[in-house]
PDB file of C-alpha atoms in Angstrom:
ATOM      1  CA  MET D   1      13.529  12.292 -16.262  1.00  0.00           C
ATOM      2  CA  SER D   2      11.450   9.010 -16.926  1.00  0.00           C
ATOM      3  CA  VAL D   3       7.983   9.738 -17.719  1.00  0.00           C
ATOM      4  CA  TRP D   4       5.848   8.203 -15.173  1.00  0.00           C
ATOM      5  CA  LEU D   5       2.078   6.978 -16.590  1.00  0.00           C
ATOM      6  CA  PRO D   6      -0.422   4.764 -15.330  1.00  0.00           C
ATOM      7  CA  THR D   7       0.169   1.287 -16.973  1.00  0.00           C
ATOM      8  CA  ALA D   8      -2.846  -0.434 -18.619  1.00  0.00           C
ATOM      9  CA  PRO D   9      -4.757  -2.194 -15.777  1.00  0.00           C
ATOM     10  CA  CYS D  10      -6.670  -5.818 -15.673  1.00  0.00           C
ATOM     11  CA  ARG D  11      -9.331  -6.057 -17.126  1.00  0.00           C
ATOM     12  CA  PRO D  12     -12.113  -6.184 -14.217  1.00  0.00           C
ATOM     13  CA  GLU D  13     -14.336  -8.738 -16.121  1.00  0.00           C
ATOM     14  CA  THR D  14     -11.605 -11.191 -16.096  1.00  0.00           C
ATOM     15  CA  CYS D  15     -10.024 -10.454 -12.334  1.00  0.00           C
ATOM     16  CA  LEU D  16     -13.458 -10.011 -10.937  1.00  0.00           C
ATOM     17  CA  GLY D  17     -14.981 -12.777 -12.370  1.00  0.00           C
ATOM     18  CA  GLU D  18     -14.662 -15.076  -9.460  1.00  0.00           C
ATOM     19  CA  ARG D  19     -17.005 -16.231  -6.445  1.00  0.00           C
ATOM     20  CA  ALA D  20     -15.381 -15.703  -3.219  1.00  0.00           C
ATOM     21  CA  PRO D  21     -17.549 -17.008  -0.375  1.00  0.00           C
ATOM     22  CA  GLU D  22     -19.627 -14.191   1.439  1.00  0.00           C
ATOM     23  CA  VAL D  23     -20.361 -13.316   4.636  1.00  0.00           C
ATOM     24  CA  SER D  24     -24.349 -12.492   6.117  1.00  0.00           C
ATOM     25  CA  HIS D  25     -25.953  -9.192   4.777  1.00  0.00           C
ATOM     26  CA  PRO D  26     -25.705  -8.373   8.812  1.00  0.00           C
ATOM     27  CA  ARG D  27     -22.002  -9.106   9.491  1.00  0.00           C
ATOM     28  CA  ARG D  28     -21.412  -6.979   6.464  1.00  0.00           C
ATOM     29  CA  ALA D  29     -23.298  -3.908   8.313  1.00  0.00           C
ATOM     30  CA  LEU D  30     -21.615  -4.412  11.236  1.00  0.00           C
ATOM     31  CA  ARG D  31     -18.169  -4.337   9.159  1.00  0.00           C
ATOM     32  CA  LEU D  32     -19.175  -0.997   7.368  1.00  0.00           C
ATOM     33  CA  ILE D  33     -20.176   0.989  10.943  1.00  0.00           C
ATOM     34  CA  ALA D  34     -17.022  -0.392  12.619  1.00  0.00           C
ATOM     35  CA  CYS D  35     -14.959   0.381   9.781  1.00  0.00           C
ATOM     36  CA  LEU D  36     -16.480   4.085  10.166  1.00  0.00           C
ATOM     37  CA  VAL D  37     -16.092   4.211  13.616  1.00  0.00           C
ATOM     38  CA  ALA D  38     -12.531   3.721  13.070  1.00  0.00           C
ATOM     39  CA  VAL D  39     -11.764   5.943   9.996  1.00  0.00           C
ATOM     40  CA  LEU D  40     -13.585   8.650  11.950  1.00  0.00           C
ATOM     41  CA  THR D  41     -11.466   7.844  15.225  1.00  0.00           C
ATOM     42  CA  GLY D  42      -8.467   7.981  12.984  1.00  0.00           C
ATOM     43  CA  VAL D  43      -9.481  11.591  11.477  1.00  0.00           C
ATOM     44  CA  LEU D  44     -10.154  12.704  15.026  1.00  0.00           C
ATOM     45  CA  LEU D  45      -6.974  11.763  16.501  1.00  0.00           C
ATOM     46  CA  ILE D  46      -4.378  12.646  13.847  1.00  0.00           C
ATOM     47  CA  LEU D  47      -3.672  16.007  14.542  1.00  0.00           C
ATOM     48  CA  PRO D  48      -2.664  15.016  18.483  1.00  0.00           C
ATOM     49  CA  VAL D  49      -0.909  11.777  17.063  1.00  0.00           C
ATOM     50  CA  ARG D  50       1.717  13.922  14.836  1.00  0.00           C
ATOM     51  CA  LEU D  51       2.572  16.271  18.168  1.00  0.00           C
ATOM     52  CA  LEU D  52       3.715  12.501  19.825  1.00  0.00           C
ATOM     53  CA  PRO D  53       7.614  11.781  19.599  1.00  0.00           C
ATOM     54  CA  TYR D  54       8.265   9.348  15.841  1.00  0.00           C
ATOM     55  CA  GLY D  55       8.504   6.541  18.049  1.00  0.00           C
ATOM     56  CA  ALA D  56       4.967   6.168  19.959  1.00  0.00           C
ATOM     57  CA  ARG D  57       3.343   7.849  16.330  1.00  0.00           C
ATOM     58  CA  ASP D  58       5.003   4.966  14.788  1.00  0.00           C
ATOM     59  CA  ARG D  59       3.278   2.357  17.301  1.00  0.00           C
ATOM     60  CA  LEU D  60      -0.424   3.876  17.572  1.00  0.00           C
ATOM     61  CA  ILE D  61      -0.062   4.568  13.483  1.00  0.00           C
ATOM     62  CA  ARG D  62       0.305   0.557  13.360  1.00  0.00           C
ATOM     63  CA  LEU D  63      -2.003  -0.170  15.732  1.00  0.00           C
ATOM     64  CA  TRP D  64      -4.904   2.138  13.934  1.00  0.00           C
ATOM     65  CA  ALA D  65      -3.995   0.227  10.409  1.00  0.00           C
ATOM     66  CA  ARG D  66      -4.491  -3.248  12.135  1.00  0.00           C
ATOM     67  CA  VAL D  67      -7.720  -2.235  13.984  1.00  0.00           C
ATOM     68  CA  LEU D  68      -8.966  -0.423  10.705  1.00  0.00           C
ATOM     69  CA  LEU D  69      -8.406  -4.103   8.814  1.00  0.00           C
ATOM     70  CA  ARG D  70      -9.405  -6.028  11.800  1.00  0.00           C
ATOM     71  CA  THR D  71     -12.748  -4.096  11.331  1.00  0.00           C
ATOM     72  CA  LEU D  72     -13.394  -4.849   7.616  1.00  0.00           C
ATOM     73  CA  GLY D  73     -12.803  -9.067   8.220  1.00  0.00           C
ATOM     74  CA  VAL D  74      -9.081  -8.760   6.586  1.00  0.00           C
ATOM     75  CA  THR D  75      -6.425 -11.357   7.867  1.00  0.00           C
ATOM     76  CA  VAL D  76      -3.192  -9.837   7.821  1.00  0.00           C
ATOM     77  CA  HIS D  77       0.401 -11.983   8.164  1.00  0.00           C
ATOM     78  CA  LEU D  78       3.384  -9.546   8.037  1.00  0.00           C
ATOM     79  CA  GLY D  79       6.283 -11.594   7.566  1.00  0.00           C
ATOM     80  CA  THR D  80      10.014 -11.117   5.976  1.00  0.00           C
ATOM     81  CA  PRO D  81      11.757 -14.063   4.084  1.00  0.00           C
ATOM     82  CA  GLY D  82      13.386 -16.762   5.857  1.00  0.00           C
ATOM     83  CA  VAL D  83      10.279 -17.194   8.614  1.00  0.00           C
ATOM     84  CA  PRO D  84       7.558 -18.055   7.186  1.00  0.00           C
ATOM     85  CA  TRP D  85       4.161 -18.458   8.876  1.00  0.00           C
ATOM     86  CA  ARG D  86       2.784 -21.497   9.842  1.00  0.00           C
ATOM     87  CA  PRO D  87      -1.350 -21.764  10.918  1.00  0.00           C
ATOM     88  CA  GLY D  88      -0.859 -22.319  14.394  1.00  0.00           C
ATOM     89  CA  ALA D  89       2.291 -20.773  15.357  1.00  0.00           C
ATOM     90  CA  ALA D  90       3.310 -19.112  18.190  1.00  0.00           C
ATOM     91  CA  GLY D  91       2.257 -15.636  18.588  1.00  0.00           C
ATOM     92  CA  SER D  92      -0.753 -16.003  16.045  1.00  0.00           C
ATOM     93  CA  ALA D  93      -3.320 -13.908  16.261  1.00  0.00           C
ATOM     94  CA  GLY D  94      -6.939 -15.094  15.764  1.00  0.00           C
ATOM     95  CA  PRO D  95      -8.987 -15.300  12.641  1.00  0.00           C
ATOM     96  CA  ALA D  96      -9.421 -11.381  12.193  1.00  0.00           C
ATOM     97  CA  GLY D  97      -6.202 -10.526  13.289  1.00  0.00           C
ATOM     98  CA  VAL D  98      -2.412  -9.771  12.325  1.00  0.00           C
ATOM     99  CA  ARG D  99      -0.148 -12.547  12.272  1.00  0.00           C
ATOM    100  CA  GLY D 100       3.827 -11.979  12.176  1.00  0.00           C
ATOM    101  CA  SER D 101       5.772  -8.613  13.078  1.00  0.00           C
ATOM    102  CA  HIS D 102       6.827  -5.351  11.101  1.00  0.00           C
ATOM    103  CA  ALA D 103       9.743  -5.302   8.817  1.00  0.00           C
ATOM    104  CA  VAL D 104      13.304  -3.931  10.192  1.00  0.00           C
ATOM    105  CA  GLY D 105      14.715  -1.194   8.312  1.00  0.00           C
ATOM    106  CA  ALA D 106      16.165   2.106   8.462  1.00  0.00           C
ATOM    107  CA  ASP D 107      14.007   4.997   8.091  1.00  0.00           C
ATOM    108  CA  GLY D 108      13.880   7.099   5.280  1.00  0.00           C
ATOM    109  CA  ALA D 109      13.757   4.322   3.075  1.00  0.00           C
ATOM    110  CA  LEU D 110      11.555   4.479  -0.037  1.00  0.00           C
ATOM    111  CA  VAL D 111       8.784   1.744   0.602  1.00  0.00           C
ATOM    112  CA  VAL D 112       7.736   0.285  -2.842  1.00  0.00           C
ATOM    113  CA  ALA D 113       5.353  -2.491  -3.285  1.00  0.00           C
ATOM    114  CA  ASN D 114       2.992  -4.162  -6.116  1.00  0.00           C
ATOM    115  CA  HIS D 115      -0.610  -2.339  -6.088  1.00  0.00           C
ATOM    116  CA  VAL D 116      -3.913  -4.363  -6.339  1.00  0.00           C
ATOM    117  CA  SER D 117      -6.034  -2.250  -3.615  1.00  0.00           C
ATOM    118  CA  TRP D 118      -6.690   0.474  -1.694  1.00  0.00           C
ATOM    119  CA  LEU D 119      -6.463  -2.010   0.774  1.00  0.00           C
ATOM    120  CA  ASP D 120      -2.647  -2.073   0.358  1.00  0.00           C
ATOM    121  CA  ILE D 121      -1.918   1.699   2.305  1.00  0.00           C
ATOM    122  CA  PRO D 122      -3.204   0.334   5.886  1.00  0.00           C
ATOM    123  CA  LEU D 123      -1.419  -2.691   5.071  1.00  0.00           C
ATOM    124  CA  LEU D 124       1.704  -0.904   4.851  1.00  0.00           C
ATOM    125  CA  ALA D 125       1.125   0.863   7.662  1.00  0.00           C
ATOM    126  CA  ALA D 126       0.236  -1.961   9.993  1.00  0.00           C
ATOM    127  CA  GLY D 127       4.006  -3.232   9.229  1.00  0.00           C
ATOM    128  CA  ARG D 128       5.908   0.295   8.523  1.00  0.00           C
ATOM    129  CA  PRO D 129       3.780   3.377   9.017  1.00  0.00           C
ATOM    130  CA  GLY D 130       5.240   6.222   6.419  1.00  0.00           C
ATOM    131  CA  ARG D 131       4.346   9.048   4.467  1.00  0.00           C
ATOM    132  CA  SER D 132       2.583   8.131   0.852  1.00  0.00           C
ATOM    133  CA  LEU D 133       2.188   9.095  -2.387  1.00  0.00           C
ATOM    134  CA  ALA D 134      -1.402   9.166  -4.155  1.00  0.00           C
ATOM    135  CA  LYS D 135      -3.334  10.137  -7.149  1.00  0.00           C
ATOM    136  CA  THR D 136      -4.538  13.355  -6.455  1.00  0.00           C
ATOM    137  CA  GLU D 137      -8.198  11.768  -7.200  1.00  0.00           C
ATOM    138  CA  VAL D 138      -7.857  10.174  -3.523  1.00  0.00           C
ATOM    139  CA  ARG D 139      -8.022  13.518  -1.833  1.00  0.00           C
ATOM    140  CA  LYS D 140     -11.782  13.509  -2.656  1.00  0.00           C
ATOM    141  CA  TRP D 141     -12.607  10.201  -1.069  1.00  0.00           C
ATOM    142  CA  PRO D 142     -15.192  10.809   1.684  1.00  0.00           C
ATOM    143  CA  VAL D 143     -13.706  10.758   4.488  1.00  0.00           C
ATOM    144  CA  LEU D 144     -10.713   8.636   3.658  1.00  0.00           C
ATOM    145  CA  GLY D 145      -9.461  11.423   1.261  1.00  0.00           C
ATOM    146  CA  HIS D 146      -8.863  14.277   4.298  1.00  0.00           C
ATOM    147  CA  LEU D 147      -7.389  10.939   6.540  1.00  0.00           C
ATOM    148  CA  VAL D 148      -4.445  10.585   3.849  1.00  0.00           C
ATOM    149  CA  ALA D 149      -3.996  14.208   3.321  1.00  0.00           C
ATOM    150  CA  TRP D 150      -3.695  15.348   6.836  1.00  0.00           C
ATOM    151  CA  GLY D 151      -1.624  12.261   7.249  1.00  0.00           C
ATOM    152  CA  GLY D 152       1.105  13.986   5.080  1.00  0.00           C
ATOM    153  CA  THR D 153       0.281  11.968   2.051  1.00  0.00           C
ATOM    154  CA  VAL D 154       1.921  13.844  -1.377  1.00  0.00           C
ATOM    155  CA  PHE D 155      -0.252  13.753  -3.990  1.00  0.00           C
ATOM    156  CA  LEU D 156       0.461  13.232  -7.939  1.00  0.00           C
ATOM    157  CA  ASP D 157      -1.612  14.756 -10.314  1.00  0.00           C
ATOM    158  CA  ARG D 158      -1.377  12.312 -13.262  1.00  0.00           C
ATOM    159  CA  ASP D 159      -2.759  14.390 -15.920  1.00  0.00           C
ATOM    160  CA  ARG D 160       0.270  17.161 -15.132  1.00  0.00           C
ATOM    161  CA  LEU D 161       3.179  15.093 -15.723  1.00  0.00           C
ATOM    162  CA  ARG D 162       5.289  18.433 -15.675  1.00  0.00           C
ATOM    163  CA  THR D 163       4.657  18.661 -11.938  1.00  0.00           C
ATOM    164  CA  LEU D 164       6.524  14.998 -11.675  1.00  0.00           C
ATOM    165  CA  PRO D 165       9.833  16.478 -10.739  1.00  0.00           C
ATOM    166  CA  ASP D 166       8.580  18.725  -7.893  1.00  0.00           C
ATOM    167  CA  THR D 167       6.908  15.471  -6.671  1.00  0.00           C
ATOM    168  CA  VAL D 168      10.299  13.561  -7.073  1.00  0.00           C
ATOM    169  CA  ALA D 169      11.874  16.302  -5.188  1.00  0.00           C
ATOM    170  CA  ALA D 170       9.410  16.567  -1.952  1.00  0.00           C
ATOM    171  CA  VAL D 171       9.871  12.806  -1.589  1.00  0.00           C
ATOM    172  CA  ALA D 172      13.823  13.054  -1.668  1.00  0.00           C
ATOM    173  CA  GLU D 173      13.465  15.825   0.866  1.00  0.00           C
ATOM    174  CA  MET D 174      10.996  13.787   2.997  1.00  0.00           C
ATOM    175  CA  LEU D 175      13.726  10.832   2.440  1.00  0.00           C
ATOM    176  CA  ARG D 176      16.742  12.789   4.073  1.00  0.00           C
ATOM    177  CA  SER D 177      14.245  14.022   6.929  1.00  0.00           C
ATOM    178  CA  GLY D 178      14.383  10.404   7.917  1.00  0.00           C
ATOM    179  CA  TYR D 179      10.545   9.766   7.214  1.00  0.00           C
ATOM    180  CA  PRO D 180       9.841   6.460   5.077  1.00  0.00           C
ATOM    181  CA  VAL D 181       7.912   7.038   2.049  1.00  0.00           C
ATOM    182  CA  ILE D 182       5.309   4.570   0.480  1.00  0.00           C
ATOM    183  CA  VAL D 183       5.005   4.369  -3.476  1.00  0.00           C
ATOM    184  CA  PHE D 184       3.078   2.077  -5.848  1.00  0.00           C
ATOM    185  CA  PRO D 185       6.063   2.020  -8.970  1.00  0.00           C
ATOM    186  CA  GLU D 186       3.337   0.498 -10.888  1.00  0.00           C
ATOM    187  CA  GLY D 187       1.381   3.399 -11.482  1.00  0.00           C
ATOM    188  CA  SER D 188      -1.549   1.739 -11.096  1.00  0.00           C
ATOM    189  CA  THR D 189      -3.830  -1.010  -9.702  1.00  0.00           C
ATOM    190  CA  TRP D 190      -3.540  -4.495 -10.768  1.00  0.00           C
ATOM    191  CA  CYS D 191      -5.763  -7.486  -9.872  1.00  0.00           C
ATOM    192  CA  GLY D 192      -2.959  -9.481  -8.688  1.00  0.00           C
ATOM    193  CA  ARG D 193      -3.024 -11.988 -11.443  1.00  0.00           C
ATOM    194  CA  GLU D 194      -1.254  -9.664 -13.417  1.00  0.00           C
ATOM    195  CA  SER D 195       1.432  -6.880 -12.563  1.00  0.00           C
ATOM    196  CA  GLY D 196       2.695  -3.502 -14.440  1.00  0.00           C
ATOM    197  CA  ARG D 197       6.170  -2.475 -14.707  1.00  0.00           C
ATOM    198  CA  PHE D 198       8.128  -0.631 -12.104  1.00  0.00           C
ATOM    199  CA  ARG D 199       8.315   3.055 -13.689  1.00  0.00           C
ATOM    200  CA  PRO D 200      12.172   4.358 -12.414  1.00  0.00           C
ATOM    201  CA  ALA D 201      10.973   7.723 -12.165  1.00  0.00           C
ATOM    202  CA  LEU D 202      10.073   7.798  -8.380  1.00  0.00           C
ATOM    203  CA  PHE D 203      13.029   6.325  -7.645  1.00  0.00           C
ATOM    204  CA  GLN D 204      14.974   8.951  -8.700  1.00  0.00           C
ATOM    205  CA  ALA D 205      14.050  10.381  -4.998  1.00  0.00           C
ATOM    206  CA  ALA D 206      15.923   7.591  -3.352  1.00  0.00           C
ATOM    207  CA  VAL D 207      18.955   8.128  -5.850  1.00  0.00           C
ATOM    208  CA  GLU D 208      18.904  11.876  -4.815  1.00  0.00           C
ATOM    209  CA  ALA D 209      18.484  11.369  -1.383  1.00  0.00           C
ATOM    210  CA  GLY D 210      21.161   8.342  -0.906  1.00  0.00           C
ATOM    211  CA  ALA D 211      17.990   6.344   0.682  1.00  0.00           C
ATOM    212  CA  PHE D 212      17.834   2.509   1.176  1.00  0.00           C
ATOM    213  CA  VAL D 213      14.440   1.058  -1.227  1.00  0.00           C
ATOM    214  CA  GLN D 214      12.961  -1.626   0.394  1.00  0.00           C
ATOM    215  CA  PRO D 215      10.461  -3.660  -1.588  1.00  0.00           C
ATOM    216  CA  VAL D 216       7.351  -5.497  -0.341  1.00  0.00           C
ATOM    217  CA  THR D 217       5.140  -7.937  -1.627  1.00  0.00           C
ATOM    218  CA  ILE D 218       1.422  -8.226  -1.330  1.00  0.00           C
ATOM    219  CA  ARG D 219      -0.820 -10.641  -2.178  1.00  0.00           C
ATOM    220  CA  TYR D 220      -4.558 -11.744  -0.951  1.00  0.00           C
ATOM    221  CA  ARG D 221      -5.801 -14.858  -0.637  1.00  0.00           C
ATOM    222  CA  LEU D 222      -8.865 -16.756   0.933  1.00  0.00           C
ATOM    223  CA  ALA D 223      -8.706 -18.529   4.090  1.00  0.00           C
ATOM    224  CA  ASP D 224      -8.265 -21.945   2.376  1.00  0.00           C
ATOM    225  CA  GLY D 225      -5.060 -20.967   0.857  1.00  0.00           C
ATOM    226  CA  ARG D 226      -6.998 -20.011  -3.056  1.00  0.00           C
ATOM    227  CA  PRO D 227      -5.620 -16.507  -4.496  1.00  0.00           C
ATOM    228  CA  THR D 228      -8.512 -13.699  -4.946  1.00  0.00           C
ATOM    229  CA  SER D 229      -8.891 -10.408  -6.416  1.00  0.00           C
ATOM    230  CA  ALA D 230     -11.699  -9.312  -4.443  1.00  0.00           C
ATOM    231  CA  PRO D 231      -9.676  -6.575  -3.121  1.00  0.00           C
ATOM    232  CA  ALA D 232      -8.785  -5.519  -6.436  1.00  0.00           C
ATOM    233  CA  PHE D 233      -9.774  -1.896  -7.335  1.00  0.00           C
ATOM    234  CA  ILE D 234      -9.263  -1.409 -11.161  1.00  0.00           C
ATOM    235  CA  GLY D 235     -11.091   0.147 -13.968  1.00  0.00           C
ATOM    236  CA  ASP D 236     -13.822   3.051 -13.605  1.00  0.00           C
ATOM    237  CA  GLU D 237     -15.006   1.333 -10.199  1.00  0.00           C
ATOM    238  CA  GLY D 238     -15.723   3.235  -7.192  1.00  0.00           C
ATOM    239  CA  LEU D 239     -14.447   3.296  -3.414  1.00  0.00           C
ATOM    240  CA  LEU D 240     -17.995   2.692  -1.958  1.00  0.00           C
ATOM    241  CA  THR D 241     -18.373  -0.174  -4.840  1.00  0.00           C
ATOM    242  CA  SER D 242     -15.108  -2.077  -3.895  1.00  0.00           C
ATOM    243  CA  LEU D 243     -15.455  -1.440  -0.019  1.00  0.00           C
ATOM    244  CA  ALA D 244     -18.784  -3.215  -0.216  1.00  0.00           C
ATOM    245  CA  ARG D 245     -17.270  -6.429  -2.090  1.00  0.00           C
ATOM    246  CA  VAL D 246     -14.413  -6.503   0.168  1.00  0.00           C
ATOM    247  CA  VAL D 247     -16.809  -6.773   3.575  1.00  0.00           C
ATOM    248  CA  ALA D 248     -18.689  -9.330   1.880  1.00  0.00           C
ATOM    249  CA  VAL D 249     -15.979 -11.542   1.681  1.00  0.00           C
ATOM    250  CA  ARG D 250     -15.482 -14.660   4.295  1.00  0.00           C
ATOM    251  CA  GLY D 251     -11.823 -15.817   5.138  1.00  0.00           C
ATOM    252  CA  LEU D 252      -9.795 -12.272   3.218  1.00  0.00           C
ATOM    253  CA  VAL D 253      -6.174 -12.649   4.081  1.00  0.00           C
ATOM    254  CA  ALA D 254      -3.393 -10.370   3.049  1.00  0.00           C
ATOM    255  CA  ASP D 255      -0.057 -11.465   3.234  1.00  0.00           C
ATOM    256  CA  VAL D 256       2.579  -8.920   3.119  1.00  0.00           C
ATOM    257  CA  THR D 257       6.231  -9.825   2.997  1.00  0.00           C
ATOM    258  CA  PHE D 258       8.812  -7.241   3.860  1.00  0.00           C
ATOM    259  CA  LEU D 259      11.921  -8.121   1.048  1.00  0.00           C
ATOM    260  CA  PRO D 260      15.778  -7.228   2.346  1.00  0.00           C
ATOM    261  CA  PRO D 261      16.511  -3.502   1.821  1.00  0.00           C
ATOM    262  CA  ILE D 262      18.101  -2.248  -1.520  1.00  0.00           C
ATOM    263  CA  PRO D 263      21.333   0.215  -1.077  1.00  0.00           C
ATOM    264  CA  PRO D 264      21.668   3.157  -3.263  1.00  0.00           C
ATOM    265  CA  PRO D 265      23.686   2.364  -6.349  1.00  0.00           C
ATOM    266  CA  GLY D 266      27.077   2.869  -7.054  1.00  0.00           C
ATOM    267  CA  PRO D 267      28.552   5.356  -9.460  1.00  0.00           C
ATOM    268  CA  GLN D 268      26.554   5.452 -12.575  1.00  0.00           C
ATOM    269  CA  PRO D 269      27.234   6.798 -15.989  1.00  0.00           C
ATOM    270  CA  THR D 270      23.834   8.691 -15.695  1.00  0.00           C
ATOM    271  CA  ARG D 271      21.305   9.458 -12.781  1.00  0.00           C
ATOM    272  CA  ALA D 272      18.772   7.738 -15.483  1.00  0.00           C
ATOM    273  CA  GLY D 273      21.032   4.646 -14.999  1.00  0.00           C
ATOM    274  CA  ALA D 274      20.887   4.478 -11.248  1.00  0.00           C
ATOM    275  CA  ARG D 275      17.168   5.016 -11.094  1.00  0.00           C
ATOM    276  CA  ARG D 276      16.478   2.168 -13.541  1.00  0.00           C
ATOM    277  CA  GLU D 277      18.795   0.022 -11.486  1.00  0.00           C
ATOM    278  CA  LEU D 278      16.865   0.064  -8.472  1.00  0.00           C
ATOM    279  CA  ALA D 279      13.961  -0.323 -10.332  1.00  0.00           C
ATOM    280  CA  ARG D 280      14.705  -3.583 -11.916  1.00  0.00           C
ATOM    281  CA  ALA D 281      16.284  -4.777  -8.518  1.00  0.00           C
ATOM    282  CA  ALA D 282      12.831  -3.562  -6.605  1.00  0.00           C
ATOM    283  CA  GLN D 283      11.016  -5.077  -9.430  1.00  0.00           C
ATOM    284  CA  THR D 284      13.026  -8.714  -9.799  1.00  0.00           C
ATOM    285  CA  ALA D 285      12.763  -8.842  -5.564  1.00  0.00           C
ATOM    286  CA  VAL D 286       8.541  -8.411  -5.756  1.00  0.00           C
ATOM    287  CA  GLU D 287       8.136 -10.917  -8.788  1.00  0.00           C
ATOM    288  CA  GLY D 288      10.349 -13.736  -6.926  1.00  0.00           C
ATOM    289  CA  ILE D 289       8.147 -13.832  -3.774  1.00  0.00           C
ATOM    290  CA  ARG D 290       5.057 -13.313  -6.101  1.00  0.00           C
TER     291      ARG D 290
END
């Protein structure tokens, strides 16, 4: 099995050197308070929500993710190729709302996306909730770590790669059970201006489960259209430092594009060839939009 290693991330001094427009300090404080209320509400509701039927649970998770992003001042555009969003289009939400609808695809898909920020997780949940794969360090994050753990997240210890086969087997079992699983196959966050290679190891779960792969592209920009790396979570930066920068940005927009699902590969000479084929196809699709 291919080794899944974190790629060399972008340099913080290069990606975070720009100056994005900022909101006032009182507005930042209000966003932080609203975010805390949303997170705590999620913690309180996660156990009863898990008892609901899948459809109702899916709708509530999407609603919670959209509310959380709204508290942070993030405008979200969820779209699919061929259905471009236009300012002022019918059905668009307000400046801090969510535009578009979630992608339609088969349950049990391996959802793969480029990785820029911790915001990527609620962004994908706003469009297509699923079980997530995260590094073990996330479990230690204040409040949010407990929330993602209780939500059924699978944790991968990147310092103990011998546990990777067990992780792949766990993801494959979730896919067989009909749960979408969200992974970031670059293995590390990137600033959005640069990107890493999709590592093939976790695509083995889709091969073993015979599951579709759902590629997703995530891009961050300002309201005037300029790309921004303000949400990037790279280097040795802590979660609270990144959170403070996100709530300070005025007009932060996230474009999330759900691409056509990739079917399981046909007969391959080796299992390694199958997972490499899926990884290449998914990365080509994501980079084609980026």
